Amino acid sequence: MKNIANITLHVPGIVLFDPLTLQAFLQRVGYQGSDVFDLFIDDQAIGAQAIGEGVVFPIYQIPDDDYSVFLEQGALPPAGAQRHFTYQGAPLHMTSGVLVAADLGALMDWDAAFFCNYLENYPLRLKNNDYLEVAPGRYLVAISGYSALAAPLNPFGYGLRLEAVQQLPPALPDEDFDFSLERVMGNP
């Protein structure tokens, strides 16, 4: 089971998504373009719907750098890792079993042919995306931010703890998510 994704951001921010779930959502809302990020920004109701239905989950405002995204159940942070925050209740809807972690460029230039056949195309990927194996289903995800992670993880990253649920809640958690590890990285 692949439980670590190592990525290099070329565009600030990480997005988590199951490619088949995302493509089905785009078809359902009638979107045929390639700038999905722009769709979600221009039509905030559709963006909120995508997040609320577990189609995509953005990890914003984080600078370009190398990060790891990992399943805490399978790749617990090594001794010495420092947890800086945990946010509960991020919705996730898995269809394919492939959870892609990518920089925001994946949504700015959506390539359905590439991502919907991700495992076959994996050898052709850029380093700004990778994947985790997550069984199909619906989940509430706790996302924790870490520093001082050791190999095979990048020094900074995000651990995911998944809780299977029958239905996603009708609303997102009320808290403001701040996923930045900038202060830890030495930036004010």
Coordinates of C-alpha atoms in Angstrom, one line a residue, residues 4 7-9 11 21 31 48 56 60 62 65 70 73 75 81 86 116 122 124 151 157-158 160 162-163 172-173 187:
I4 CA 3.6 8.4 1.3
I7 CA 5.8 16.4 -4.1
T8 CA 7.6 19.6 -5.1
L9 CA 5.3 22.6 -5.4
V11 CA 2.5 26.6 -7.7
T21 CA -14.5 11.8 -8.4
Y31 CA -17.7 22.1 -17.0
A48 CA -17.7 25.3 -2.0
V56 CA -11.2 18.3 -3.7
Y60 CA -3.6 26.8 1.2
I62 CA 1.8 27.4 1.7
D65 CA 8.8 23.8 -1.4
F70 CA 1.2 10.8 4.2
Q73 CA -2.2 5.1 9.9
A75 CA 3.5 5.9 7.9
A81 CA 8.8 15.0 14.1
T86 CA -4.4 19.4 13.4
C116 CA -8.1 9.7 -14.7
Y122 CA 2.5 7.6 -13.2
L124 CA 5.3 10.3 -16.9
A151 CA 13.4 10.2 5.2
G157 CA 4.5 17.7 5.4
Y158 CA 0.9 16.9 6.2
L160 CA -3.8 12.5 7.1
L162 CA -9.0 9.0 7.8
E163 CA -12.3 8.1 9.4
L172 CA -17.8 22.1 6.5
P173 CA -16.2 22.8 10.0
N187 CA 9.7 33.0 7.5

